[in-house]
Coordinates of C-alpha atoms and ligand atoms in Angstrom, one line a residue:
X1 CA 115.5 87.5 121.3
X2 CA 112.2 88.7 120.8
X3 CA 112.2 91.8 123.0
X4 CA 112.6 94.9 120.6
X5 CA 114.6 96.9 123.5
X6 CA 117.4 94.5 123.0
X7 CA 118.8 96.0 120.0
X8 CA 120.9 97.9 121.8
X9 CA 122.2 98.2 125.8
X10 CA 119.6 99.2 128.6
X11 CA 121.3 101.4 131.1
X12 CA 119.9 100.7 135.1
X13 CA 121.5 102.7 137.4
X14 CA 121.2 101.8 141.4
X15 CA 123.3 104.5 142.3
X16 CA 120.8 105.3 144.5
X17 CA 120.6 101.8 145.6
X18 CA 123.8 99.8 145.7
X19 CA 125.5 103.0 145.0
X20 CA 123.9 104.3 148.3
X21 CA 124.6 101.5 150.3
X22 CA 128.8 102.1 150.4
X23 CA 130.1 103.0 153.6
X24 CA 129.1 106.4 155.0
X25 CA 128.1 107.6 151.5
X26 CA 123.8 108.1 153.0
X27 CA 122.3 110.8 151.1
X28 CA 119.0 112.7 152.0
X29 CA 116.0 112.7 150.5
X30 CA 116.4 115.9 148.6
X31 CA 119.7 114.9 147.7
X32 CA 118.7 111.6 146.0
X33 CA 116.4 113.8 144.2
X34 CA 118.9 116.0 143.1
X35 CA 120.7 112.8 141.5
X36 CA 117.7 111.4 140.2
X37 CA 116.9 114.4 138.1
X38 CA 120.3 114.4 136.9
X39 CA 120.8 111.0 135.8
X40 CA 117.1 111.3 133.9
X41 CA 119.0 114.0 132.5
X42 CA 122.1 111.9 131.4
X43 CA 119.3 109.7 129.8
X44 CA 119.7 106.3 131.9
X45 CA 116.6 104.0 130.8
X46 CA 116.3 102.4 134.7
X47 CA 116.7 104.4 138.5
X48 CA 116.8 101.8 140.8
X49 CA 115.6 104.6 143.6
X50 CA 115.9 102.2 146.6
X51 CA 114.7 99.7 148.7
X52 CA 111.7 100.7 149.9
X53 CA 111.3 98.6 153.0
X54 CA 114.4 98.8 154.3
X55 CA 113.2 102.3 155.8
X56 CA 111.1 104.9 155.5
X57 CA 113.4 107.2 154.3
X58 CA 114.3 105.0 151.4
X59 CA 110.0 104.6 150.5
X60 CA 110.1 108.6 150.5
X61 CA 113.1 108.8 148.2
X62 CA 111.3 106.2 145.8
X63 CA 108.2 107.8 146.0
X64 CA 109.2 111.1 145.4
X65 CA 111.4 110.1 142.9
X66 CA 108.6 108.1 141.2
X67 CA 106.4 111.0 141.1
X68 CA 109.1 113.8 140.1
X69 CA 111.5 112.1 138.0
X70 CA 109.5 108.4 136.4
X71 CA 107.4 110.7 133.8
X72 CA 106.0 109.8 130.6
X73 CA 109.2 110.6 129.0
X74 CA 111.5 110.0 131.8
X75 CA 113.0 106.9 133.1
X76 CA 111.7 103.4 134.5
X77 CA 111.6 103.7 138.3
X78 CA 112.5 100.6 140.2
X79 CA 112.5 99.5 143.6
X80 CA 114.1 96.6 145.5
X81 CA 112.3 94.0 147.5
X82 CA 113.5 90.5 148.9
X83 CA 111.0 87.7 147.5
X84 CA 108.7 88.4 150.5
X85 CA 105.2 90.1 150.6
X86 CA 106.1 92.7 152.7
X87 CA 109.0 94.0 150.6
X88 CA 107.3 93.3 147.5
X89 CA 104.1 95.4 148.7
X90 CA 106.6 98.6 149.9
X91 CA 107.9 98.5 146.6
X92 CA 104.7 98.7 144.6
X93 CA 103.4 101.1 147.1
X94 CA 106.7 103.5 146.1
X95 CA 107.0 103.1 142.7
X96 CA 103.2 103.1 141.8
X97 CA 103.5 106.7 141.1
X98 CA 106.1 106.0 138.6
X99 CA 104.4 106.0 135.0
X100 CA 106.7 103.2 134.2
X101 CA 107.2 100.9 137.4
X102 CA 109.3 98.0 137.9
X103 CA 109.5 96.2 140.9
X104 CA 112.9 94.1 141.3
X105 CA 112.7 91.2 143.8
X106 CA 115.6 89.0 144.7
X107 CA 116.5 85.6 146.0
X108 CA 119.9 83.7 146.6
X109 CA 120.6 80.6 144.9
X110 CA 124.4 79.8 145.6
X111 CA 124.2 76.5 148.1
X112 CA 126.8 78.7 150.6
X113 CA 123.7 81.8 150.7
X114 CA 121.2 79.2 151.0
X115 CA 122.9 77.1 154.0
X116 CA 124.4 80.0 155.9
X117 CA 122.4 82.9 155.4
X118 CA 118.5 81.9 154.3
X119 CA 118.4 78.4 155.8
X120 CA 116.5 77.3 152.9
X121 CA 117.0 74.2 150.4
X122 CA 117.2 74.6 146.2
X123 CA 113.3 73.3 146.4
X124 CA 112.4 76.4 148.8
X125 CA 113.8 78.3 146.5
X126 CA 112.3 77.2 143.7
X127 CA 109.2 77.4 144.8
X128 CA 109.4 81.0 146.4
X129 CA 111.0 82.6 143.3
X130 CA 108.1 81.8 141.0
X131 CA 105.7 82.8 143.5
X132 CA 107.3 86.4 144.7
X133 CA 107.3 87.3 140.7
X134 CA 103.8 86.2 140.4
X135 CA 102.9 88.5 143.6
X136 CA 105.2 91.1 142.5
X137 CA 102.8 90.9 138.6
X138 CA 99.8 91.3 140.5
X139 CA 101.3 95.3 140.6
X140 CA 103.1 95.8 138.0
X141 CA 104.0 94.5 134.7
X142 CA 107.6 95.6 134.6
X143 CA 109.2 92.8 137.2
X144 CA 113.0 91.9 137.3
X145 CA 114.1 88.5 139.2
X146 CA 117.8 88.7 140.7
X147 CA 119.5 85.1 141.5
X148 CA 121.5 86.4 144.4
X149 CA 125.2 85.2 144.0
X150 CA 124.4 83.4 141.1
X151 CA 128.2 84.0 139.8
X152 CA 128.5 81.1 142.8
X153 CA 125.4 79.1 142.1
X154 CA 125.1 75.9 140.2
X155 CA 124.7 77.1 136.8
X156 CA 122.0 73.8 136.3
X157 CA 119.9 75.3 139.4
X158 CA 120.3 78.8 138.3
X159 CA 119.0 77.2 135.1
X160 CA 115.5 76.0 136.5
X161 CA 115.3 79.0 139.2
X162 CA 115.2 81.5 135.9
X163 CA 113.3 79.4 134.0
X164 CA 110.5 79.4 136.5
X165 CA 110.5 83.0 136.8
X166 CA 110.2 83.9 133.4
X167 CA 107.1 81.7 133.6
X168 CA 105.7 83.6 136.5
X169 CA 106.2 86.5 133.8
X170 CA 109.7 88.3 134.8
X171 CA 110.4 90.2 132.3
X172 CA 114.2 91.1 133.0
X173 CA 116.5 88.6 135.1
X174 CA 119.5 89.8 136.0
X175 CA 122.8 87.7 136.7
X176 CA 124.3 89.3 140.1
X177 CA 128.5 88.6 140.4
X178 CA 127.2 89.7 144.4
X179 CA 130.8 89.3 145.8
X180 CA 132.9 90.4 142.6
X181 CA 134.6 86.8 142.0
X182 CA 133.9 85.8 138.1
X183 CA 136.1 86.0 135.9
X184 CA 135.6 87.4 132.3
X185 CA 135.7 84.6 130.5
X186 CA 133.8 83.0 133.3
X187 CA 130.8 85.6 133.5
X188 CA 130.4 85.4 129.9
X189 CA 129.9 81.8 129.8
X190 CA 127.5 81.7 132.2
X191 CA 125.6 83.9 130.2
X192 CA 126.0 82.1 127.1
X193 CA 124.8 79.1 129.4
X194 CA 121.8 80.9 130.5
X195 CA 120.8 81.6 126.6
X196 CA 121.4 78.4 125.3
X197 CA 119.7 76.3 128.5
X198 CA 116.7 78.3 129.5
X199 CA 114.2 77.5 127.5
X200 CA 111.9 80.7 127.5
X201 CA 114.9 83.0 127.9
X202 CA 113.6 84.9 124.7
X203 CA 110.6 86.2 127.4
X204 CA 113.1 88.4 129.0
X205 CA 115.8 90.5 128.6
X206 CA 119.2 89.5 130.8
X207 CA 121.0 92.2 132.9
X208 CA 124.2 91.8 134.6
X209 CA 125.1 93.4 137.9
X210 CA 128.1 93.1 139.3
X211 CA 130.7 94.1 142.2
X212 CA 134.3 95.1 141.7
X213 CA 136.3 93.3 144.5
X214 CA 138.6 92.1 142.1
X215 CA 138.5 95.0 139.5
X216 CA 136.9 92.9 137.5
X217 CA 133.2 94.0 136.9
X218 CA 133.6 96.5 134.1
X219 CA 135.1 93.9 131.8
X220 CA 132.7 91.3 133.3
X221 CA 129.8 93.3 131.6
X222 CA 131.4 93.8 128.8
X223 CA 131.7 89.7 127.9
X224 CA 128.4 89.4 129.2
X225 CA 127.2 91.8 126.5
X226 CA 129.0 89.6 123.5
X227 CA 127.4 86.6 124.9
X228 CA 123.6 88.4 125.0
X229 CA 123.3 90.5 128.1
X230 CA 121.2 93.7 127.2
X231 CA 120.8 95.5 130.6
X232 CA 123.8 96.5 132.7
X233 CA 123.2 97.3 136.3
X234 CA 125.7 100.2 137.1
X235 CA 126.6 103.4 139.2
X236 CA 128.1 106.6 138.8
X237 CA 132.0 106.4 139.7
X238 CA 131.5 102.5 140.4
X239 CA 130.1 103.4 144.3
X240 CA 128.6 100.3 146.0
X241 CA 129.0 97.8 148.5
X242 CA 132.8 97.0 149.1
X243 CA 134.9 97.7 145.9
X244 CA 131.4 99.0 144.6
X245 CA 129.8 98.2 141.2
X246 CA 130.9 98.4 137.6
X247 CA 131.1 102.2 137.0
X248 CA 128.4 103.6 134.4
X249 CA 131.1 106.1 132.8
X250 CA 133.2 103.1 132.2
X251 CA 130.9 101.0 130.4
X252 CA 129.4 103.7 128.5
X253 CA 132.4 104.8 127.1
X254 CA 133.7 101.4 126.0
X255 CA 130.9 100.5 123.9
X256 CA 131.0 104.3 122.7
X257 CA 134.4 104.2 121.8
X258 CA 134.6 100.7 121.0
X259 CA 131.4 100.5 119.2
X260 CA 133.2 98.9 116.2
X261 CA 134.1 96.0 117.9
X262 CA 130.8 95.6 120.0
X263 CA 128.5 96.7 116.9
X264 CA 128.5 92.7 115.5
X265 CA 127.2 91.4 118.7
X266 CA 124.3 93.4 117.9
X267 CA 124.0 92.3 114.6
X268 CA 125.1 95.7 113.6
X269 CA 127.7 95.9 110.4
X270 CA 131.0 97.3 112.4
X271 CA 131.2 100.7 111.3
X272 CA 127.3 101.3 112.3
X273 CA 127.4 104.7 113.9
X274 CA 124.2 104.4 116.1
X275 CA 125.0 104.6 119.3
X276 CA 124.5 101.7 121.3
X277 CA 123.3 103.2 124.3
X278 CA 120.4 106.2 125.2
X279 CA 123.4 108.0 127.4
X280 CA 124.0 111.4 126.4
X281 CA 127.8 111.4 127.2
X282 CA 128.4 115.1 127.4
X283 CA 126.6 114.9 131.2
X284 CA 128.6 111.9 132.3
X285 CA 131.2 114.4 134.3
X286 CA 128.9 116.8 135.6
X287 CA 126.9 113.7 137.0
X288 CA 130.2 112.1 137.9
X289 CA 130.9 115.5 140.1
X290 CA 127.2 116.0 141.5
X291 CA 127.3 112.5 143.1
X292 CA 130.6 112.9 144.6
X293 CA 130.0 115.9 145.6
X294 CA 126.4 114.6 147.3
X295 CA 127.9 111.2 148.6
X296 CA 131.6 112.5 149.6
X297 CA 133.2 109.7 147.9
X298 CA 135.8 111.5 145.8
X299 CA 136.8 110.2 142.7
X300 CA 140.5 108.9 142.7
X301 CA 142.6 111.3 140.1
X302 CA 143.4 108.6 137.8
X303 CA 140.1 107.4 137.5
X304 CA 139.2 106.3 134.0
X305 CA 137.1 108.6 132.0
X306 CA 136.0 110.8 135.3
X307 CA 139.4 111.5 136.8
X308 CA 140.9 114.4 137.3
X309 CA 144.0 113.1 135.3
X310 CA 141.8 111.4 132.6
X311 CA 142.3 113.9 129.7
X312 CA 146.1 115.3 131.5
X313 CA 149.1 114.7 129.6
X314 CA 152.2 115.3 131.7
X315 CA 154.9 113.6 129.6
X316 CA 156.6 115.7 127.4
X317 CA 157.0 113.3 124.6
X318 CA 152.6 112.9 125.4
X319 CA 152.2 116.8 125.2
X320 CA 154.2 117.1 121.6
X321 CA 152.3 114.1 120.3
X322 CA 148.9 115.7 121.5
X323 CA 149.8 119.3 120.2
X324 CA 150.4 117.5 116.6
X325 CA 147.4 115.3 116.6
X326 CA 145.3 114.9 119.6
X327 CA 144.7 111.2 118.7
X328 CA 148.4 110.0 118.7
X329 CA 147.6 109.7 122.6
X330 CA 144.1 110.2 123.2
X331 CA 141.0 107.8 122.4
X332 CA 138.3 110.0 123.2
X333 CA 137.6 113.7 122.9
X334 CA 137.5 115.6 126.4
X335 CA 134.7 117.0 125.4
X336 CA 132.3 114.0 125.0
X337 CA 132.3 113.6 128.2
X338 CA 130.9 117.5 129.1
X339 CA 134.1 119.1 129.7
X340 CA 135.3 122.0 127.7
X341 CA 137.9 123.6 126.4
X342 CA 136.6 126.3 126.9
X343 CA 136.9 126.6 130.6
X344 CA 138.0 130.4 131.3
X345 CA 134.9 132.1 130.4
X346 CA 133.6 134.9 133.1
X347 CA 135.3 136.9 135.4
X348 CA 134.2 139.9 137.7
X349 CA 132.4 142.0 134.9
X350 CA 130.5 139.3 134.2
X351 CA 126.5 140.1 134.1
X352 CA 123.3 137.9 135.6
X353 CA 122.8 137.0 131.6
X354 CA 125.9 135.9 131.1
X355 CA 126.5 133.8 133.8
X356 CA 122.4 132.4 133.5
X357 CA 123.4 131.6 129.9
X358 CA 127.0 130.1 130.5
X359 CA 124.7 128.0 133.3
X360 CA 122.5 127.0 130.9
X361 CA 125.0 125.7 127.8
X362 CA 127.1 123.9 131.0
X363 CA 123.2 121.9 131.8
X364 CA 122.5 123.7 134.9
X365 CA 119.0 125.1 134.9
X366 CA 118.6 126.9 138.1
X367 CA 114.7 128.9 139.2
X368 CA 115.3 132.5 139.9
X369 CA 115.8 132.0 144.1
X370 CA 118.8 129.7 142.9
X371 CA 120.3 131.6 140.5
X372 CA 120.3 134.3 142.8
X373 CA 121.9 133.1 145.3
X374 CA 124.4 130.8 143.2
X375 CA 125.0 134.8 141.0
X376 CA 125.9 136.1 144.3
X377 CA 128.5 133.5 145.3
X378 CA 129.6 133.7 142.0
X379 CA 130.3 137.7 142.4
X380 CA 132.6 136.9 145.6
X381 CA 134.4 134.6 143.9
X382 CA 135.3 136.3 140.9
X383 CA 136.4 139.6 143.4
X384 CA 139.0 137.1 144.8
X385 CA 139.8 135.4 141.3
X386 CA 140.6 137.1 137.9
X387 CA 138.8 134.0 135.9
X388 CA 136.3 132.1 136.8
X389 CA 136.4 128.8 135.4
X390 CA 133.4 126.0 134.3
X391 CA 134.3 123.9 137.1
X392 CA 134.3 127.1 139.4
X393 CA 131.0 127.3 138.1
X394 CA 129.6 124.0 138.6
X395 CA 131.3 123.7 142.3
X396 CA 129.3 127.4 142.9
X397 CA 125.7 125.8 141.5
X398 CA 126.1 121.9 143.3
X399 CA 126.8 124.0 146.3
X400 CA 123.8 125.5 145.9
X401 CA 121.7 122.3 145.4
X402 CA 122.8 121.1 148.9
X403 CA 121.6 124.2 151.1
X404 CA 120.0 122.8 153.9
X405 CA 117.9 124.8 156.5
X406 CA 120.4 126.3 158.8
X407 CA 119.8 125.6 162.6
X408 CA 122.6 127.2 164.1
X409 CA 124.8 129.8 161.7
X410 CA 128.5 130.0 162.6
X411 CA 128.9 133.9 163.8
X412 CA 133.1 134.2 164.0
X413 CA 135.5 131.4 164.3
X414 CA 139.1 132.1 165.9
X415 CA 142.2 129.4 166.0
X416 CA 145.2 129.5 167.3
X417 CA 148.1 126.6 167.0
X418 CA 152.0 126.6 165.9
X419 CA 154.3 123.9 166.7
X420 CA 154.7 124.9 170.3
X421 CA 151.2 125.8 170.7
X422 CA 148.3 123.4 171.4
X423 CA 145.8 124.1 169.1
X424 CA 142.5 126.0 170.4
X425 CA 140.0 126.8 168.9
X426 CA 137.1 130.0 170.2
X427 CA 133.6 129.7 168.3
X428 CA 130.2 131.8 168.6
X429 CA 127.1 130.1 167.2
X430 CA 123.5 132.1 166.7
X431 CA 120.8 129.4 167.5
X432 CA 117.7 128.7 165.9
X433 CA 115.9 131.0 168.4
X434 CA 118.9 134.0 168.0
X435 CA 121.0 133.3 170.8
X436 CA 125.0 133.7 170.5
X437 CA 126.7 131.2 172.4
X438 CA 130.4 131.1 172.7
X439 CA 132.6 128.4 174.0
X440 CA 136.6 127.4 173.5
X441 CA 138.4 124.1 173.6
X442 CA 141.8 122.5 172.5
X443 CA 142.3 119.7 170.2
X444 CA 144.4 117.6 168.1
X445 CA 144.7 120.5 165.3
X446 CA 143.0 123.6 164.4
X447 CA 140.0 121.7 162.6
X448 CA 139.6 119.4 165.5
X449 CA 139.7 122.4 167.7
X450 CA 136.8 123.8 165.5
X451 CA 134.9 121.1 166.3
X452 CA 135.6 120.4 169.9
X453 CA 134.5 124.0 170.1
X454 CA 131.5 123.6 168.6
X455 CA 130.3 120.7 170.4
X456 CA 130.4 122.5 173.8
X457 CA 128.1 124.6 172.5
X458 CA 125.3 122.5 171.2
X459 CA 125.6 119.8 173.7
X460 CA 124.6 117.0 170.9
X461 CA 127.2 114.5 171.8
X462 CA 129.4 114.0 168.3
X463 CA 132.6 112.4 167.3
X464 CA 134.9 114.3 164.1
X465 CA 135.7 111.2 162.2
X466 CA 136.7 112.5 158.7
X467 CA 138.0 115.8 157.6
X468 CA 139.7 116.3 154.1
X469 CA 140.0 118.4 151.7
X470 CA 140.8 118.1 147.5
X471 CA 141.4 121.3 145.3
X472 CA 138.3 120.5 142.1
X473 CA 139.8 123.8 140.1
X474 CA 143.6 124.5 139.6
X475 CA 145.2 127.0 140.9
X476 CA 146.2 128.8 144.3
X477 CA 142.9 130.5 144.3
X478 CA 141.4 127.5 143.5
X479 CA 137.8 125.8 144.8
X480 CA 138.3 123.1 147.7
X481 CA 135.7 120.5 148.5
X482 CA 135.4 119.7 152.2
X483 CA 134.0 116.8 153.5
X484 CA 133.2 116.2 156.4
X485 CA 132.0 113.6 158.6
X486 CA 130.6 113.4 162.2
X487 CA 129.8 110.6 164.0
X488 CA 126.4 110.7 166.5
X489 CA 125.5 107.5 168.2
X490 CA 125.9 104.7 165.8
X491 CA 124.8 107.0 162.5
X492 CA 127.3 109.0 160.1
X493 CA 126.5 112.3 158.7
X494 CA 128.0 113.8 156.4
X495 CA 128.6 117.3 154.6
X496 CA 130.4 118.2 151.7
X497 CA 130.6 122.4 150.7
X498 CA 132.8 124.1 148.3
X499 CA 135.4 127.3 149.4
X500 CA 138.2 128.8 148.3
X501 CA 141.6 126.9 149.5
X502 CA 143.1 130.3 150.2
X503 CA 140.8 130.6 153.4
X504 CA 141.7 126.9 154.6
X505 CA 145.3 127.6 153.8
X506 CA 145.0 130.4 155.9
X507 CA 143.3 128.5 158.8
X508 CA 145.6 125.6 158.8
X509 CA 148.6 128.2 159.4
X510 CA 147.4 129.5 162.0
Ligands
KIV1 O1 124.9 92.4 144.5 C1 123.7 91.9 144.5 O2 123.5 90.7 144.4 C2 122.6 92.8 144.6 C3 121.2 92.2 144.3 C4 120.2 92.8 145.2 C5 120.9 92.4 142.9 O3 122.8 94.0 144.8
ZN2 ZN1 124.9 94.6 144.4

């Protein structure tokens, strides 16, 4: 290859993208801000910010992102487009403000996409491919072709599709397993197939993106990189469509850990200690949190590398091994990942310096309004809890980054159930305009109650469809996140807020 980026692995992200599109995981336009700013901060090399077409919310979020977050110095921002004009011309609009833009445009190949879904034959397509790159060049010079399902296609099809884009000038194509159904061994050979039968391959770099509906897409990527892939399409926790995608901390950490193994198949002797990715691996959990915390998808305990469980040793034979040498059971250090050891470190007496400072060395850098107001939640937690922990900390500050202007403020809130008892619920809301209005009602339980309540008094008709709750410190004054999801016509909203499981504890005994 030709291309000096492919030395080592490019990181694209479409958390934001195929991240975004998982069921009920929508986030606003501030909030894929938020995310944006953190993963320029992990150091991806690629956001995929959206598709801009698709709506307008989705051009803002590119755009904005594009002008805030695709600096000089700061990541490559992409958008998505379908090989049509339209798409193609949202997509340049978005990302144009982007100092490095790249437009990705896509197009199925596999005969069951092309007879089912786009009515088109293999010569539509290879005529449209060519000429949707060649559009998209006409506004940017950073242009990625995708092959839709091309872990179904005919590999000799898929063969003369890419080869005619490169000539259009992509300068990435990317091989998408769209329904999760390679194999390893399989996904690698195709890529070895692509290398050794596309004549002006060395043009482009190839990426891999792939879905996980058989588990498989993290070790997918992984054969894909021996046999020449340089770009992995990925997301934070492995959110996407279905199963999702192949999870960023996942892959990272492989070829960090691994790197002796990988290192050859860059050419690298094996005990090369350059790091074969830009990721800086000490923000992979604190971005691991922020998007669960933004999307509501929580991360599953035993979760590799991000789970709560990840680093936890419960065996006792595990915990006398780890005591003597933390490597008779563990393969990585806790801490490369951003968590600490450290993780009592203020309590009440704690200043406005020292917690700004503890802040700071955790990543978070907050202006003054923010701190504020995350230093005063801080203080109420600490007079209910003798030690306030990091991931107190962090729960208190991606709080914080979620206020969203209140319309109506909950005034007092009064259940009452038991297991005679129906559960009722009495609420007073202040409105916008500083009205109280206060209605009752029964329901299933006391949360439902809540929210039966609260519907009778803003009249916006809404359906509870998802309450839970999971403890993110330890402890029975521990931090809960909520999450909560309402139903309002056909659209899902969502809300996810930190508080101390004492006070739910307390309201679901009652
Ligand atoms: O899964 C897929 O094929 C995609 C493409 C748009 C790259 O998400
Ligand atoms: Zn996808």
């Amino acid at each position: 290859m030709n291309t000096p980026a492919c030395d080592r692995i490019i990181i694209f992200d479409t958390t934001l993208r195929d991240g975004e599109q998982s069921p009920g995981a929508t986030l606003n336009v501030e909030e894929k801000l938020t995310i944006a700013k953190q993963l320029a901060r992990l150091g991806v090399d690629v956001i995929e910010a959206g598709f801009p077409f698709a709506s307008p919310g989705d051009f803002e979020a590119v755009s904005k992102i594009a002008q805030q977050v695709g600096t000089e110095e700061g990541p490559t921002i992409c958008g998505l487009a379908r090989a049509t004009k339209q798409d193609i011309e949202s997509a340049a609009k978005a990302v144009s403000f982007a100092a490095k833009p790249r437009i990705h445009t896509f197009l199925a190949t596999s005969d069951i996409h092309l007879e089912y879904k786009l009515k088109k034959t293999r010569q539509d397509v290879l005529q449209i491919a060519p000429e949707m790159v060649a559009y998209a060049k006409t506004f940017v010079n950073d242009v990625e072709f995708s092959p839709e399902d091309a872990g179904r296609s005919d590999p000799e099809f898929l063969y003369q599709v890419l080869e005619r884009a490169i000539a259009a000038g992509a300068t990435t194509i990317n091989i998408p397993d769209t329904v999760g159904y390679t194999t390893p061994s399989e996904f690698g050979g195709l890529i070895k197939g692509i290398k050794e039968n596309v004549p002006n391959i060395d043009q482009a770099i190839i990426s891999v993106h792939g879905h996980n509906d058989l588990g498989l897409a993290v070790a997918n990527f992984l054969e894909a990189v021996k046999n020449g892939a340089r770009q992995l399409e990925c997301t934070i926790n492995g959110i996407g469509e279905r199963a999702g995608n192949a999870a960023l901390e996942e892959l990272v950490m492989a070829l960090h850990v691994r790197r002796q193994y990988f290192n050859p198949f860059f050419g690298r002797p094996p005990e090369s200690e350059a790091p074969l990715t830009q990721i800086d691996t000490r923000q992979l959990y604190k971005t691991s949190r922020l998007v669960s915390n933004l999307t509501g998808m929580l991360v599953q305990p035993n979760k590799a590398i991000v789970g709560a469980n990840a680093f936890a040793h419960e065996s006792g034979i595990h915990q006398d091994g780890v005591l003597k040498h933390k490597l008779t059971y563990e393969i990585m250090d806790a801490q490369s990942i951003g968590l600490t050891d450290n993780q009592i470190v203020l309590g009440k007496h704690s200043g406005r310096n020292a917690f700004r400072t503890r802040l700071k060395e955790l990543g978070f850098e907050l202006a003054d309004q923010e701190l504020n107001r995350a230093f005063l939640r801080f203080k109420e937690l600490a007079d209910k809890k003798k030690d306030v922990s990091d991931w107190d900390l962090e729960a208190i500050v991606n709080d914080e980054a979620q206020q969203v202007p209140e319309l109506f403020r909950l005034e007092h809130v009064q259940v009452s159930s038991g297991d005679h008892a129906r559960p009722t619920a009495t609420v007073t809301l202040r409105t916008p305009d500083g009205q109280e209005l206060t209605d009752a009602a029964i329901g299933t339980g006391p949360v439902d109650a809540i929210y039966k309540a609260i519907n009778r008094v803003v009249d916006i008709p809404n359906q509870l469809i998802e309450f839970s709750v999971q403890s993110v410190t330890a402890g029975i004054d521990a931090i809960g996140e909520v999450t909560i999801r309402l139903q309002h016509d056909d659209r899902i909203f969502q809300v996810t807020g930190q508080i101390p499981i004492s006070s739910l504890r307390r309201l679901m005994l009652m």
